[in-house]
Each structure stands twice: as structure tokens, then as C-alpha cells.
Amino acid sequence: MSKQTLSFQAEVAQLLKLVTHSLYSNPDIFLRELVSNASDACDKLRFEGLNNAELYEDAPNLEVRVSFDKAAKTLTITDNGIGLSQIEAVEHLGTIAKSGTRDFMAKLSGDQKNDAQLIGQFGVGFYSGFIVADKITVESRRAGLPAAEGVRWSSAGTGDFEVEMIERKERGTSVILHLKDDATEYLNTWKLKSIISKYSDHISLPILMKKEAWKEGENGQPGEMVTSDEWETVNQAAALWTRARKDITPEQYDEFYKQISYDNQAPLATTHNRVEGATEYTQLLYIPAKAPMDLFNRDKAAGVKLYVKRVFIMDDAQALLPVYLRFVKGVVDSSDLPLNVSRELLQESRAVKAIREGCTKRVLSMIEDLAANEPEKFASFYAEFGAVLKEGLGEDFANRERLAKLLRFASSTTDTTSVGFADYKARMKEGQDAIYYITADTQAAGKNSPQLEIFRKKGIEVLLMTDRVDEWALNYLHEFDGTPLQSVAKGAVDLGKLQDEDEKKAAEEAQTQFKPVLDKLKEALKDKASDVRATTRLVDSPACLVVQDGDMSTQLARMLKQAGQAAPEVKPILEINAQHPLVKKLEGSEHFDDLAHILFDQALLAEGGLPDDPAAYVKRVNALLL
Ligand code: ADP
């Protein structure tokens, strides 16, 4: 086939422009990206080779070679991995297939500074070669194809690229970078070695470079370093997680994390263990410092890669951790799974179940360790991932108690989200027999809600639950360490021993004495309230809304509706404070109906809601003001 000139897909052209304009601040990363592609190509050969040993041809040792030619100003990265057929070269190097890169493209704002920061977080793969090269030539032959079916691809990184058939004896790919004039610093063994050891040390393949030797100068001329024809391995060539913990520096752990996660920040916590016993595996797991933008998407790809006996099997192996730990990144390498394991098989495998339990325990211990020993890190973890952790209450019954201990809330007496159930219990009043909480849209709304008045008066702390997931999660947690959890906005208020006899009696009397007014209110508000009753939970406010035990709170119903989701119609109970002057005014008032509606709507406003008919509310209030 003769030479063809083809155009890049529009997105590639856009990406290329960005790469060359935005990434010059850290040009070294091109080598990391190209070595990583070479290593992926070798992984693919290993994987396909499981069923077809002939693909190895006569070169069973997979490796990457990095070399340069000073005179020609070229730098070449060669692998003997799976290689590319001509069609693959056109498709893979002319279009953007990777969904991550497409997501990235979608996030671009057009603002150069912002985009440059983003691009650093993504890893732009092959095209990063154009940071340092004004032309790239790729020569390749796919494993198993005849030598005559090699391909040469080349491009100057502008609008188009060329492809042609070539003869290529060696299997695999050579990426030849024709370096720009200002990038000739990469024609230097020391420079390349230092980049490789920084970014690619953990690559499990050997990376080879030609040895250098010092050549004495002749006749008084200065000497120089010259490259020999002998190759040497310049990286550790052992997958990081297979090495002993003591031989790995924190920087190496962090760098590995950045590569597998595309995060540019170091992780918050790391755990690395070899588990031996009935199922044997190695886990290297990380908690990121920051939550991703799509943290709350429960379908998002999981962050753990699965290897079997060091052979890469799949990215985002969801079966390895429960969904609520979807923020964890890392690697699991199992010795028990078959190499041809499929996603379906993973779901059913007993070994996977054991790995999943083991990894879950590990992650929880990691978080517990932060909570116990590194309070600042724990606070930052909790701010990022606390809400997701709560999903675990409903998802992971086996670890519910461990999870409950890790939860933190704000409370009516603290401003920070730092109160655990255990702290709360330690501060409970004598005679208090429940952990009280309120769900609210915001901390301020929770703190100021009328339902809290009696608790404030009696100096009883109430936990403020302001995450959307809280109410759902609390459905699965009815007690903590033997003490029941009680919403202060659900059911009748029962302060038990905290209420003295006089108070109880006054409440009962109010209920009977007040019955005619209550009945009238019930009638007036029959479309809005399921019941109207007198309460002792109010001190300063005339009224508040509560729901039956077991009903969805009005706050949650409101949040769901705002999010466009279906929520059951909950008719709340209106509770009124018989001692309040406004309520006393009700009896015999000629504006009874208006007052009744105003009481109801104000109770709704007080908890952050809106009256069904705001205009009618305003009219009623105005009529009374006149
Ligand atoms: P990716 O993140 O998918 O590697 P790249 O832009 O780096 O994105 O590469 C695009 C595709 O080109 C890869 O998915 C792979 O199919 C192919 N490719 C790149 N480098 C090599 C290589 N050295 N050997 C074989 N295929 C390669």
C-alpha cells in the first residue's frame, strides 16, 4: 500500500494544540507517558499470549529500550509488545478513544491557565510527545503479522498524519521523536535516566539504555562521555507492589499513586500488604486527598486495578471493593484467580469475595488510624468523603458498627463537623436515654429550628445532620452502642426522665384544655396537616412541624423534590405551643382561619421550607398588619 495522508479527528487536533501550548511547564512527562504506553503494549501481549503463545514469536522477554541519536536529534522509545497493525495505527493514533481523555476534553474551558492545570491531571498519552518533538514517527508491527505488514505513521502534530506499509522484522513499536531545537537536553543519558527513575521506576518491565563510558581526551583535549553498544537496565523493573515495604520510599508510593490515579496531589493515606492464608494477594491501596467531581455518581468507575500473578487483567475492578469505597485507588494482585478471569466470573468467585472483605477491612483500618492518630488528616478526609462513607451503613452490614464509629456531625453545641456518637454519649445528661438528632438543609437551619428549643433549654446536645444521605443512612442505624437514635422532628417528643412531673402534667392539661382550639385548627388546616396537637418541645416559637416516626422528614422530601426525584407526599403534624401569646390569641379570634394558616406556613418557613402558596401567605400577614 502506498503512502496515505489522513486528517486527525477534530478533538485530536484540538488536544494537540493544547499539548504544545500548555504543557511546556513540565515537559519531562512525555517520557513517562510513552514508557507507560510501551508497558501497556507489553501487558497486552502478555494477556493475548495466554491463549496464543505464538504471538511471542522468538522474543519471549518483554522490554522497553530508550535510545537517542545526537546527530539526528532523535529520541526513540522501542517496545516489543503487541504492536500496531496499520488500521490500529490510524485508529489509535488519529482519534481519541480513551474515555478519560474525552471527559477531559469536555471539561476544557478555553482558559489557558485553567486548561493547563487540568491537562496536567489527565495524562495526555501519546500526544505528549509533541511537547518536545516537532515530528513523530512511529514504526510498528503487530505481533503475529508477517514482517511485510509493518506500518510507519508520522506527523508533525498539526492537522494531519501519514501512514504507509513498511517491512519490519521486530514485533512491537518504536516511537521516534524528532526533537525541537529547544528540547535537545533530552539527548543525554543522565537526564533520561533521572526522568525514568522518577516516573517509571516501578514499571514491571526492564527499561534498557545504552551504557555510557568516559572517554579520555587525546592530546590534551578534554574527555567526554560516549555511549557504548552495551545495554543496561535503568529501572527497578519490579512492579512496585511486589517489592518489600521497607525498600519503597514514600516518594515512590506517591509517584505510583499519581500515575494510576491521574491525580497531581499526593494521596492522603497509603496501605500496602501481602495477605497470606486461604486466599493470597497483595493490596496497595490509597485514599486520595481530594474527592473527584463525580464522587456521588455511584456508577462511576472504581479505582482499583486487578492483576493476577503480576499480569494486568483489568482497570476499575468493581468487585474488589464495595461501592461506598469507590474513592479508593490502587492495585490488587491475586495469586488465586485464573488469568482469564472475566468480570462476570469476578462477581461469583469466592477468592474475590475474600479479597473484597480483606480490602474493605484494610481501608476501614486506614481511616480508623487517621481518626485515632492524625486528627487533621482525618478531618480533611471526612470533609471530602464523609458523606460517601455513610452509604456504607446501608450497604455493608458486616461493618456497620465500625462505620458508625467513624461518623462525625456538627451539633447544637459545636460548630465543626467533629462530634462522633461516642463523644456525644460521653456528654449525655444524666437521665438522657437517647441520642438526639435533627436533619436539616443547612447547619444554621438545624441549629435554629424550633424543634430544638426544649433541648436547648434543658442543655441537651442535638446532632445536626445536613448531608443529603443522612436520613437514608440513619434508616439503617437505630442505635449506637446500645443507645437509641431519636430524631427530634419525628414522633412525639419524649424526653423521658429529663422531663419533670410538673412539666408532664402541664402538657397533659394543655392537651385537654386546649382541645376545642386544636379541633378547630385541625378543621381549618385539614388539607395541610395530618394532625394538630399541643407540644412541650417549643419554648419561644408558637408552632413547628413534625412527622410520624418512620415517615420521611419534610426536609428530605423537599431535597428530593428539588433534585427532581420522586418523594412521597408527607402531610406533617402541626405542633403548637399553648403558652405562646400568638396561640393564646387564637381562641375567639375573628381571624382564626388566617392565623391558623399563618402558623402553619411560618412553621414551614422556620425549617427552611416555603409555603405552598407564598402570595396567599403574604396577603394574610399583611391583612393582620394593617
Ligand atoms: P492511552 O491512554 O489509551 O494509552 P494514548 O494517546 O497514549 O492513549 O494512546 C492511544 C492508543 O494508541 C493506545 O490506547 C494504544 O492502543 C495505542 N498505542 C500507543 N502507544 C502504543 C505502543 N507503544 N504500542 C502499541 N499501541 C500503542
XYZ file of C-alpha atoms and ligand atoms in Angstrom:
653
model
C 0.000 0.000 0.000
C 1.284 3.426 -0.829
C 1.579 6.390 1.428
C -1.665 7.965 2.582
C -2.276 11.310 4.202
C -5.150 11.421 6.657
C -6.607 14.085 8.908
C -6.768 13.905 12.666
C -10.156 13.733 14.284
C -11.161 17.276 15.269
C -10.661 16.587 19.003
C -7.128 15.325 18.406
C -6.241 18.489 16.572
C -7.621 20.489 19.493
C -5.764 18.359 22.021
C -2.529 18.671 20.078
C -2.748 22.419 20.125
C -3.259 22.345 23.862
C -0.446 19.911 24.459
C 2.060 22.038 22.658
C 0.831 25.291 24.162
C 0.055 24.326 27.709
C 2.317 21.556 28.764
C 5.716 23.107 28.287
C 5.959 23.825 32.013
C 6.677 20.162 32.769
C 7.956 18.687 29.531
C 9.565 15.665 31.231
C 6.248 13.884 31.463
C 6.305 12.951 27.761
C 8.755 10.173 28.581
C 6.585 8.834 31.378
C 3.611 8.718 29.016
C 5.472 6.977 26.208
C 7.098 4.447 28.546
C 3.714 3.798 30.085
C 2.224 3.144 26.621
C 5.108 0.785 25.870
C 4.485 -1.041 29.099
C 0.743 -1.281 28.358
C 1.574 -2.735 24.948
C 3.679 -5.408 26.662
C 0.865 -6.114 29.135
C -1.476 -6.607 26.202
C 0.894 -9.047 24.562
C 1.182 -10.972 27.802
C -2.574 -11.114 28.066
C -3.221 -12.189 24.465
C -0.256 -14.535 24.723
C -2.046 -16.528 27.408
C -4.173 -18.094 24.711
C -1.776 -17.761 21.827
C 1.854 -18.380 22.717
C 2.910 -17.854 19.084
C 2.490 -14.119 19.490
C 5.779 -14.088 21.363
C 7.484 -15.164 18.136
C 11.110 -15.713 19.118
C 11.428 -12.880 21.625
C 9.924 -14.024 24.930
C 11.473 -11.280 27.067
C 9.408 -8.158 27.091
C 11.318 -4.905 27.425
C 11.498 -1.232 26.581
C 14.544 0.410 25.059
C 15.277 4.118 25.180
C 17.991 5.462 22.889
C 18.993 8.640 21.126
C 20.968 9.883 18.174
C 22.682 13.173 18.888
C 23.475 13.941 15.277
C 19.962 13.275 14.004
C 18.424 14.853 17.151
C 16.093 11.898 17.629
C 14.991 10.088 20.748
C 13.489 6.624 20.304
C 11.357 4.537 22.651
C 11.033 0.952 21.471
C 8.973 -1.865 22.941
C 8.463 -5.454 21.858
C 4.836 -5.523 22.982
C 1.692 -6.145 20.997
C 2.446 -3.538 18.292
C 0.008 -1.862 15.934
C -1.488 -3.010 12.666
C -1.943 -0.368 10.027
C -5.625 0.028 10.837
C -4.838 0.289 14.539
C -2.203 2.932 13.886
C -4.781 5.038 12.039
C -7.470 4.490 14.627
C -5.483 4.694 17.824
C -3.128 7.479 16.871
C -5.576 9.516 14.814
C -8.605 9.552 17.099
C -9.227 9.779 20.801
C -10.589 6.526 22.051
C -9.936 6.774 25.725
C -12.982 7.916 27.611
C -10.857 9.682 30.225
C -9.348 11.903 27.567
C -12.776 12.612 26.134
C -14.056 13.575 29.578
C -11.084 15.814 29.875
C -11.816 17.454 26.550
C -15.359 18.083 27.689
C -14.111 19.920 30.761
C -11.884 22.308 28.871
C -12.905 25.896 29.388
C -10.814 27.641 26.776
C -8.973 29.500 29.523
C -5.351 28.553 29.000
C -4.196 28.651 32.569
C -7.091 26.619 33.799
C -6.810 24.119 30.976
C -3.101 23.729 31.528
C -3.779 22.741 35.107
C -6.417 20.266 34.017
C -4.261 18.706 31.378
C -1.609 18.004 33.981
C -4.115 15.944 35.902
C -5.064 13.802 32.988
C -2.026 12.485 31.265
C -2.421 13.008 27.576
C -0.650 9.878 26.494
C 0.946 9.568 23.126
C 0.373 13.160 22.041
C 2.542 14.471 24.854
C 5.442 13.562 22.564
C 4.681 16.771 20.714
C 5.714 18.814 23.723
C 9.309 18.102 22.804
C 9.111 16.937 19.180
C 8.143 18.780 16.032
C 7.706 15.485 14.261
C 6.972 11.970 15.483
C 7.486 8.804 13.507
C 6.005 5.560 14.750
C 7.159 2.281 13.260
C 5.365 -0.818 14.356
C 4.325 -4.361 13.578
C 1.564 -6.153 15.346
C 2.560 -9.451 16.989
C 1.640 -12.374 14.742
C 1.525 -10.391 11.455
C 4.144 -11.050 8.747
C 7.190 -8.762 8.532
C 5.835 -7.191 5.354
C 2.865 -5.792 7.246
C 4.650 -3.273 9.345
C 3.421 0.294 9.435
C 5.026 3.709 9.549
C 2.957 6.578 10.906
C 4.277 10.078 11.000
C 3.051 13.521 11.787
C 4.205 16.998 12.613
C 1.388 17.253 15.112
C -0.652 19.716 13.134
C -3.722 18.834 11.082
C -2.778 15.517 9.528
C -0.606 12.425 9.597
C 0.803 9.960 7.059
C 0.727 6.180 7.085
C 2.443 3.645 4.879
C 3.273 -0.045 4.914
C 6.825 -0.949 5.755
C 8.845 -4.072 6.267
C 9.591 -4.543 9.956
C 11.238 -7.613 11.355
C 10.860 -6.893 15.044
C 7.494 -7.167 16.707
C 6.299 -4.103 18.615
C 6.618 -0.371 18.328
C 9.286 2.303 18.020
C 8.280 5.868 18.715
C 10.866 8.192 17.177
C 10.770 11.772 18.411
C 12.411 14.381 16.200
C 13.280 16.803 18.942
C 12.641 20.511 18.706
C 15.711 22.701 18.865
C 14.902 23.740 22.420
C 14.486 20.137 23.582
C 17.924 18.770 22.813
C 18.593 18.449 26.557
C 16.904 15.041 26.224
C 19.801 13.789 24.133
C 21.544 12.982 27.376
C 21.761 9.664 29.193
C 21.901 11.177 32.652
C 18.852 13.342 32.046
C 16.815 10.449 30.656
C 17.866 8.110 33.456
C 16.807 10.599 36.076
C 13.369 11.034 34.484
C 12.951 7.275 34.238
C 13.874 6.739 37.844
C 11.479 9.465 38.925
C 8.471 8.386 36.918
C 8.951 4.885 35.629
C 10.964 3.033 38.220
C 8.057 0.793 39.176
C 7.234 -0.283 35.624
C 7.481 -4.039 35.886
C 9.413 -4.348 32.637
C 13.094 -3.665 32.297
C 13.789 -0.314 30.673
C 17.099 -0.529 28.860
C 19.530 2.195 27.854
C 22.953 2.032 26.295
C 25.771 2.150 28.796
C 27.946 5.217 28.865
C 31.658 5.303 29.406
C 34.143 8.075 29.946
C 36.499 8.507 27.039
C 39.783 10.218 27.804
C 40.588 13.108 25.528
C 43.581 12.765 23.234
C 46.496 15.150 23.065
C 45.349 17.200 25.970
C 41.775 17.542 24.613
C 39.030 17.311 27.268
C 37.424 13.881 27.637
C 33.743 13.105 27.095
C 31.006 10.570 27.861
C 30.276 8.255 24.972
C 27.574 5.647 24.636
C 28.647 2.071 24.092
C 26.705 -0.667 22.327
C 26.011 -2.477 25.560
C 22.513 -2.164 27.068
C 21.796 -1.956 30.780
C 18.590 -1.922 32.799
C 17.994 1.512 34.271
C 14.875 0.954 36.384
C 13.995 -1.390 39.222
C 11.890 -3.406 36.781
C 9.729 -4.841 39.520
C 6.137 -3.800 39.951
C 6.116 -1.524 42.975
C 3.678 -3.598 44.979
C 5.798 -6.728 44.614
C 8.677 -5.081 46.442
C 9.121 -5.134 50.200
C 7.656 -2.168 52.055
C 10.983 -1.295 53.585
C 12.519 -0.882 50.138
C 9.941 1.616 48.957
C 10.233 5.306 49.782
C 7.178 7.468 50.499
C 8.001 9.395 47.307
C 7.848 6.201 45.281
C 4.492 5.296 46.765
C 3.199 8.769 45.991
C 4.518 8.784 42.452
C 2.900 5.434 41.760
C -0.366 6.761 43.090
C -0.202 9.787 40.812
C 0.353 7.577 37.827
C -2.514 5.210 38.435
C -4.947 7.907 39.507
C -4.044 10.845 37.246
C -4.148 12.917 40.408
C -1.473 15.569 40.726
C -1.633 15.634 44.528
C -0.057 13.107 46.825
C -2.526 10.701 48.446
C -3.787 11.232 51.986
C -3.061 7.693 53.127
C -1.455 4.556 51.769
C -1.613 0.910 52.773
C 0.436 -1.910 51.308
C 0.222 -5.522 52.450
C 0.710 -9.027 51.342
C -2.134 -11.197 52.623
C -1.364 -14.835 53.103
C -3.618 -17.710 54.033
C -6.604 -19.268 52.297
C -6.529 -16.563 49.628
C -3.266 -14.896 48.795
C -2.992 -11.451 47.360
C -1.166 -8.171 47.595
C -3.033 -4.938 48.120
C -1.675 -1.463 47.571
C -4.490 0.952 48.328
C -4.643 4.715 48.530
C -7.075 7.287 49.863
C -6.867 10.403 47.684
C -6.517 13.827 49.283
C -9.378 15.317 47.295
C -12.686 13.930 46.122
C -13.264 13.717 42.372
C -16.020 15.840 40.851
C -18.177 12.804 40.193
C -17.840 11.350 43.700
C -21.571 10.962 44.090
C -22.041 9.030 40.907
C -22.421 5.512 42.225
C -21.868 4.079 38.741
C -18.531 5.726 38.279
C -15.580 3.525 37.530
C -13.973 2.036 40.615
C -10.360 2.879 41.180
C -8.729 -0.465 41.823
C -6.782 -2.321 39.150
C -6.701 -6.076 39.191
C -3.587 -8.063 38.420
C -3.275 -11.806 38.538
C 0.244 -13.029 39.226
C 1.541 -9.640 38.062
C -0.305 -9.781 34.764
C -2.593 -6.815 34.318
C -6.184 -8.027 33.979
C -8.473 -5.029 34.242
C -8.937 -1.457 35.349
C -11.697 -0.452 37.739
C -12.461 -3.936 39.025
C -15.656 -3.081 40.849
C -15.918 -6.412 42.597
C -12.874 -5.655 44.732
C -14.451 -3.042 46.984
C -17.994 -2.086 47.976
C -19.488 0.888 46.125
C -19.244 3.203 49.119
C -15.450 2.898 48.993
C -15.373 3.897 45.329
C -12.937 6.714 46.071
C -10.124 4.294 46.925
C -7.411 3.839 44.286
C -4.827 1.138 43.981
C -3.840 -2.290 42.869
C -4.769 -5.795 43.938
C -2.599 -8.639 42.688
C -4.042 -12.083 43.303
C -2.307 -15.431 43.136
C -5.514 -17.449 43.235
C -7.576 -16.178 40.335
C -7.268 -17.665 36.865
C -5.568 -15.406 34.334
C -8.548 -15.478 32.026
C -10.911 -14.231 34.718
C -13.837 -12.207 33.367
C -15.920 -9.539 35.054
C -18.791 -11.995 35.384
C -16.567 -14.578 36.984
C -15.250 -11.989 39.388
C -18.720 -11.426 40.776
C -19.071 -15.055 41.716
C -15.596 -16.002 42.786
C -15.053 -16.950 46.409
C -11.496 -15.719 46.252
C -12.786 -12.320 45.123
C -15.238 -12.250 47.987
C -12.392 -12.844 50.417
C -10.285 -10.168 48.728
C -13.172 -7.727 48.892
C -13.674 -8.334 52.588
C -9.957 -8.036 53.205
C -9.644 -4.801 51.223
C -12.676 -3.290 52.941
C -11.214 -4.050 56.364
C -7.895 -2.581 55.294
C -9.452 0.656 54.126
C -11.510 0.961 57.296
C -8.408 0.392 59.421
C -6.629 3.042 57.427
C -9.430 5.513 58.210
C -9.577 4.439 61.855
C -5.891 5.004 62.082
C -6.288 8.553 60.779
C -9.106 9.171 63.248
C -7.027 7.930 66.170
C -3.637 9.349 65.312
C -3.895 12.103 62.727
C -6.893 14.265 63.577
C -6.139 16.904 60.953
C -5.848 14.389 58.176
C -8.957 12.669 59.401
C -10.892 15.947 59.355
C -9.775 16.566 55.815
C -10.673 13.001 54.835
C -14.067 13.412 56.402
C -14.779 16.700 54.674
C -14.071 15.065 51.318
C -15.501 11.592 51.730
C -17.614 11.515 54.890
C -20.898 11.632 53.020
C -19.959 8.625 50.883
C -18.815 6.670 53.893
C -22.341 6.962 55.298
C -23.684 4.995 52.334
C -21.881 2.080 53.908
C -24.425 1.931 56.738
C -26.976 0.675 54.251
C -24.584 -1.271 52.098
C -22.178 -3.070 54.347
C -23.998 -4.545 57.328
C -20.979 -6.503 58.489
C -19.038 -3.293 59.115
C -21.893 -1.093 60.256
C -20.595 -0.614 63.766
C -17.115 0.213 62.600
C -18.556 2.722 60.191
C -20.837 4.271 62.811
C -17.792 4.937 64.967
C -16.165 6.847 62.129
C -19.060 9.216 61.515
C -18.854 12.841 62.641
C -21.504 15.527 62.821
C -21.954 19.111 63.817
C -24.181 19.606 66.836
C -26.260 22.234 68.546
C -23.279 22.973 70.772
C -20.370 22.681 68.298
C -19.754 24.411 65.013
C -17.382 21.940 63.420
C -18.323 18.584 61.968
C -16.434 16.791 64.654
C -18.846 15.084 67.021
C -18.842 11.310 66.906
C -21.566 9.210 68.507
C -19.114 8.161 71.197
C -18.252 11.801 72.029
C -21.939 12.559 72.178
C -22.640 9.671 74.510
C -19.867 10.706 76.832
C -21.532 14.114 77.173
C -25.100 12.878 77.647
C -27.069 14.319 80.557
C -27.974 12.206 83.496
C -31.299 10.532 82.743
C -30.931 11.058 78.960
C -31.615 7.806 77.211
C -31.406 8.660 73.511
C -29.009 10.246 71.048
C -30.974 13.167 69.639
C -30.522 14.450 66.112
C -32.235 16.659 63.603
C -31.980 16.562 59.826
C -31.881 19.942 58.137
C -30.857 21.575 54.871
C -28.060 23.540 56.489
C -26.349 23.701 59.866
C -27.861 27.120 60.545
C -31.369 25.895 59.756
C -30.849 22.887 62.011
C -29.459 24.904 64.859
C -32.266 27.455 64.789
C -35.104 25.081 64.218
C -37.981 25.380 66.738
C -37.865 21.640 67.440
C -34.606 22.237 69.249
C -35.946 24.782 71.748
C -36.734 22.472 74.622
C -33.402 20.697 74.135
C -31.570 23.981 74.278
C -33.454 24.999 77.386
C -32.509 21.779 79.079
C -28.923 21.917 77.822
C -29.203 18.734 75.798
C -26.944 18.428 72.764
C -28.590 17.590 69.432
C -26.641 16.303 66.422
C -27.201 18.268 63.218
C -27.442 16.116 60.113
C -27.114 18.141 56.967
C -25.876 15.681 54.333
C -28.439 14.581 51.827
C -27.576 10.962 52.542
C -28.029 11.261 56.332
C -31.673 10.448 56.671
C -31.432 7.499 54.309
C -28.322 6.226 56.085
C -29.917 6.584 59.508
C -32.684 4.240 58.423
C -30.039 1.586 58.843
C -28.721 2.742 62.164
C -31.199 2.662 65.008
C -28.780 2.724 67.900
C -25.189 3.279 68.768
C -23.596 1.107 71.394
C -26.952 0.309 72.986
C -28.360 3.865 72.920
C -31.235 4.511 70.509
C -31.052 7.317 67.968
C -34.044 9.623 68.034
C -34.962 12.372 65.581
C -36.265 15.457 67.361
C -38.532 16.164 64.396
C -40.248 12.826 64.323
C -42.941 11.426 66.564
C -43.989 12.941 69.870
C -41.230 14.452 71.924
C -40.377 12.122 74.740
C -37.695 13.434 76.982
C -38.310 10.599 79.398
C -36.600 11.203 82.711
C -35.380 14.585 81.558
C -38.853 15.996 81.943
C -40.062 16.579 85.475
C -43.525 15.698 86.794
C -44.807 19.280 86.679
C -43.910 19.631 83.053
C -45.637 16.381 82.182
C -48.756 17.416 83.993
C -48.843 20.845 82.369
C -48.564 19.205 78.989
C -51.466 16.866 79.637
C -53.615 19.672 80.921
C -52.830 21.819 77.918
C -53.878 18.980 75.655
C -57.371 18.675 77.253
C -57.951 22.320 77.994
C -56.919 23.222 74.536
C -58.930 20.571 72.787
C -61.565 22.856 71.241
C -58.894 25.090 69.693
C -56.964 22.078 68.451
C -60.074 20.642 66.849
C -60.811 23.921 65.151
C -57.238 24.150 63.873
C -57.411 20.615 62.566
C -60.513 21.524 60.622
C -59.011 24.763 59.256
C -55.769 23.031 58.179
C -57.174 19.708 57.090
C -55.575 19.992 53.640
C -52.127 20.740 55.009
C -51.648 18.947 58.324
C -52.373 15.341 59.181
C -52.871 16.302 62.827
C -52.601 19.269 65.170
C -51.501 18.805 68.753
C -50.098 20.699 71.717
C -46.437 20.149 72.500
C -43.862 20.817 75.191
C -40.942 20.860 72.790
C -41.388 24.548 71.994
C -40.211 27.389 74.194
C -40.077 30.578 72.111
C -41.819 29.581 68.907
C -45.568 29.283 68.514
C -45.536 26.196 66.321
C -43.445 23.634 64.485
C -43.865 20.758 62.077
C -43.016 17.140 62.817
C -43.703 13.862 61.042
C -44.735 10.444 62.296
C -41.975 8.091 63.360
C -40.970 6.218 60.224
C -42.162 8.904 57.768
C -39.752 10.746 55.556
C -38.834 14.096 57.057
C -40.152 17.201 55.354
C -36.553 18.288 54.720
C -35.651 15.123 52.858
C -38.867 15.214 50.850
C -38.008 18.802 49.910
C -34.435 17.952 48.951
C -35.589 15.072 46.773
C -38.111 17.287 45.018
C -35.501 19.965 44.423
C -33.282 17.310 42.891
C -36.164 16.345 40.604
C -36.707 12.984 42.273
C -39.914 11.361 43.379
C -40.798 11.890 47.029
C -43.869 10.701 48.879
C -46.354 13.410 49.863
C -45.862 13.691 53.610
C -48.534 15.597 55.476
C -46.792 16.801 58.600
C -48.215 17.196 62.066
C -48.530 20.771 63.322
C -47.468 21.042 66.926
C -48.310 24.185 68.823
C -47.030 25.841 71.918
C -50.062 26.513 74.124
C -48.065 29.055 76.164
C -47.270 31.294 73.238
C -49.160 34.635 73.100
C -49.928 34.210 69.425
C -51.527 30.856 70.117
C -53.460 32.270 73.050
C -54.791 34.922 70.707
C -56.340 32.202 68.544
C -59.134 31.458 70.920
C -62.110 33.563 69.973
C -60.195 35.451 67.270
C -62.226 36.656 64.347
C -59.198 35.921 62.111
C -58.932 32.339 63.268
C -58.561 30.882 59.795
C -55.889 33.314 58.683
C -53.964 32.877 61.913
C -54.116 29.114 61.573
C -52.639 29.225 58.069
C -50.019 31.734 59.115
C -48.956 29.485 61.999
C -48.578 26.570 59.640
C -46.712 28.489 56.935
C -44.385 30.094 59.461
C -43.526 26.711 60.884
C -42.609 25.692 57.360
C -40.502 28.834 56.855
C -38.722 28.264 60.147
C -37.325 24.964 58.934
C -36.211 26.335 55.585
C -39.262 25.400 53.534
C -41.627 27.576 51.546
C -45.406 27.926 51.896
C -47.296 26.170 49.084
C -48.821 29.467 48.138
C -46.401 32.241 49.167
C -48.632 35.007 47.787
C -51.562 33.903 49.916
C -49.277 33.837 52.943
C -48.109 37.402 52.317
C -51.683 38.575 51.855
C -52.763 37.052 55.145
C -49.875 38.545 57.089
C -50.446 41.941 55.538
C -54.118 41.842 56.381
C -53.201 41.342 60.037
C -50.538 44.039 59.988
C -52.960 46.694 58.839
P -3.978 5.711 26.077
O -4.157 6.426 27.343
O -5.151 4.925 25.625
O -2.696 4.944 26.058
P -2.637 7.256 24.087
O -2.992 8.509 23.368
O -1.378 7.274 24.863
O -3.856 6.898 24.988
O -2.533 6.095 23.053
C -3.601 5.814 22.194
C -3.592 4.371 21.783
O -2.517 4.110 20.910
C -3.410 3.395 22.927
O -4.608 3.117 23.571
C -2.850 2.188 22.192
O -3.907 1.429 21.637
C -2.048 2.812 21.075
N -0.628 2.839 21.432
C 0.072 3.886 21.926
N 1.360 3.543 22.150
C 1.481 2.255 21.791
C 2.555 1.297 21.773
N 3.797 1.620 22.191
N 2.287 0.052 21.326
C 1.050 -0.292 20.904
N -0.003 0.547 20.890
C 0.208 1.808 21.332
